[in-house]
XYZ file of C-alpha atoms in Angstrom:
194
model
C -131.133 -116.720 119.648
C -128.102 -118.695 120.784
C -129.156 -121.698 118.686
C -129.248 -119.898 115.314
C -125.469 -119.530 114.914
C -125.078 -123.197 115.806
C -127.866 -124.165 113.420
C -126.210 -122.292 110.527
C -122.829 -123.785 111.400
C -124.282 -127.324 111.655
C -126.098 -127.020 108.304
C -122.968 -125.672 106.566
C -120.797 -128.389 108.112
C -123.241 -131.123 107.032
C -123.370 -129.764 103.458
C -119.589 -129.518 103.335
C -119.225 -133.148 104.502
C -121.744 -134.284 101.874
C -119.934 -132.351 99.135
C -116.557 -133.770 100.172
C -117.868 -137.347 99.967
C -119.201 -136.923 96.413
C -117.246 -137.846 93.273
C -117.141 -134.227 92.059
C -115.023 -133.229 95.058
C -112.282 -135.696 94.109
C -112.339 -134.555 90.480
C -111.982 -130.934 91.596
C -109.231 -131.863 94.050
C -107.282 -133.706 91.348
C -107.750 -130.809 88.906
C -106.481 -128.374 91.530
C -103.401 -130.477 92.174
C -102.612 -130.750 88.448
C -103.187 -127.048 87.779
C -100.845 -126.132 90.615
C -98.141 -128.399 89.216
C -98.094 -130.738 92.201
C -98.964 -133.738 89.998
C -95.890 -133.282 87.809
C -92.785 -135.358 88.491
C -89.755 -133.124 88.083
C -86.496 -134.872 87.198
C -84.286 -132.191 88.761
C -84.328 -129.561 91.472
C -83.528 -125.921 90.827
C -79.776 -125.254 90.498
C -79.125 -129.016 90.587
C -77.991 -131.402 87.822
C -80.501 -133.032 85.503
C -79.927 -136.616 84.420
C -82.808 -138.283 82.592
C -82.965 -141.441 80.475
C -86.103 -143.125 79.188
C -86.483 -146.805 80.081
C -84.865 -149.244 77.665
C -86.485 -149.357 74.194
C -88.304 -146.032 74.731
C -87.766 -142.434 73.608
C -88.894 -139.019 74.849
C -92.494 -138.251 73.889
C -93.286 -135.234 76.108
C -91.267 -132.359 77.563
C -92.477 -130.210 80.451
C -90.580 -127.395 82.161
C -91.155 -124.454 84.515
C -88.878 -121.455 84.952
C -88.247 -119.916 88.380
C -87.234 -116.223 88.398
C -85.760 -116.407 91.912
C -83.345 -119.226 91.057
C -83.155 -118.269 87.351
C -83.354 -121.939 86.465
C -85.825 -124.533 85.234
C -87.186 -127.813 86.500
C -87.743 -130.452 83.819
C -90.156 -133.358 83.393
C -90.418 -135.958 80.632
C -92.602 -138.799 79.422
C -91.493 -141.651 77.186
C -93.095 -143.967 74.647
C -92.280 -147.395 73.215
C -89.938 -146.914 70.253
C -87.548 -149.794 69.601
C -88.388 -153.444 68.902
C -84.855 -154.577 69.833
C -82.345 -153.403 72.397
C -80.908 -150.220 70.826
C -77.333 -149.025 70.430
C -76.953 -145.793 72.442
C -74.402 -143.125 73.319
C -74.127 -139.734 75.015
C -73.143 -136.668 73.031
C -70.443 -134.421 74.469
C -71.682 -131.163 75.979
C -73.122 -129.244 73.031
C -72.864 -125.713 74.436
C -70.932 -123.443 76.718
C -72.863 -121.225 79.122
C -74.868 -118.441 77.449
C -74.267 -119.945 73.985
C -76.818 -120.881 71.342
C -76.803 -124.469 70.085
C -78.464 -126.739 67.566
C -78.093 -130.439 68.274
C -79.171 -133.370 66.113
C -78.721 -137.026 66.987
C -76.603 -138.859 64.409
C -78.384 -140.179 61.312
C -81.260 -142.554 62.175
C -80.836 -142.122 65.957
C -83.629 -140.997 68.309
C -83.288 -138.807 71.421
C -83.912 -140.807 74.607
C -82.229 -138.796 77.379
C -80.955 -135.387 78.471
C -78.292 -134.294 80.920
C -77.353 -130.817 82.125
C -75.774 -128.924 84.975
C -76.408 -125.361 86.162
C -73.998 -122.477 86.799
C -75.146 -119.781 89.241
C -72.676 -117.145 87.930
C -74.000 -117.671 84.371
C -77.575 -118.615 85.375
C -77.548 -121.131 82.533
C -77.044 -124.838 81.840
C -74.711 -126.888 79.675
C -76.465 -129.716 77.841
C -75.716 -133.154 76.434
C -78.089 -135.703 74.896
C -78.511 -139.479 74.790
C -79.282 -140.929 71.350
C -80.263 -144.491 70.420
C -80.997 -146.538 67.309
C -81.666 -150.013 66.002
C -79.999 -150.985 62.725
C -83.089 -151.713 60.638
C -84.829 -148.312 61.108
C -84.244 -144.947 59.456
C -85.580 -141.448 60.089
C -87.678 -139.701 57.426
C -89.551 -136.412 56.977
C -87.701 -134.547 59.716
C -89.057 -131.144 60.797
C -88.084 -128.444 63.282
C -90.714 -126.814 65.478
C -90.728 -123.049 65.803
C -89.548 -121.913 69.241
C -92.117 -123.413 71.623
C -91.674 -120.976 74.530
C -90.918 -117.366 75.284
C -88.494 -116.480 78.048
C -89.756 -117.278 81.576
C -92.710 -119.270 80.172
C -93.653 -122.847 80.964
C -92.941 -125.518 78.373
C -95.462 -128.248 77.610
C -94.734 -129.986 74.310
C -95.730 -133.388 72.945
C -93.782 -135.027 70.138
C -96.361 -135.340 67.331
C -98.031 -138.731 67.006
C -96.139 -141.270 64.862
C -92.955 -139.153 65.196
C -89.801 -139.361 67.275
C -87.644 -136.667 68.874
C -84.215 -136.381 67.209
C -82.867 -132.904 68.007
C -83.016 -129.762 70.131
C -82.053 -126.134 69.628
C -81.872 -123.302 72.129
C -80.570 -119.806 72.735
C -80.033 -117.925 75.996
C -80.990 -114.393 77.051
C -78.877 -112.721 79.748
C -81.584 -110.131 80.652
C -84.124 -112.961 81.179
C -81.591 -115.585 82.338
C -83.586 -118.205 80.461
C -83.630 -120.118 77.184
C -86.058 -120.486 74.319
C -86.348 -124.006 72.902
C -87.209 -125.719 69.619
C -87.189 -129.413 68.775
C -86.650 -131.623 65.740
C -88.741 -134.728 65.128
C -88.971 -137.373 62.379
C -91.051 -140.329 61.315
C -89.326 -143.716 61.240
C -89.428 -146.467 58.646
C -88.439 -150.080 59.157
C -86.199 -152.046 56.815
C -85.000 -149.098 54.749
């Protein structure tokens, strides 16, 4: 009788080791990490400043964010894509909002959004925002569209700039009961030598 518990334990342990050495285990492990958000690179910590710029000659192609109800703040992640054939001319906007205020920001004509900067206020539980815009002289923006709001309050954000388009603007409004913002984005196609 004493050997049966050991036999069951040994069989289960052997099967577990075999399963862990198979390729499906690593796929499941990676999926679990990504689902739990551990594979995402956040550019800021909660209640801390955000300062993000794409590498030279690139623009923002993906925006990811998670809201935390304890801190009443968001962490932000971005991806970038190749955009400019030459070194662009760039500049930061001033802050485009005060705390708790709605804003609509558009890069200047024919510029593309390549960076974002913000800082958080605990008394307001909100952020002030400014944006980094770049351009090269021989390109112009066409067929610009605004998204609808892409998130509800306290929801995650996961938004890709549509293929063959470039991010050029952002709009947002704040809710004091939720202590969060809803977001929408503007994007355009680009044409060379216009």
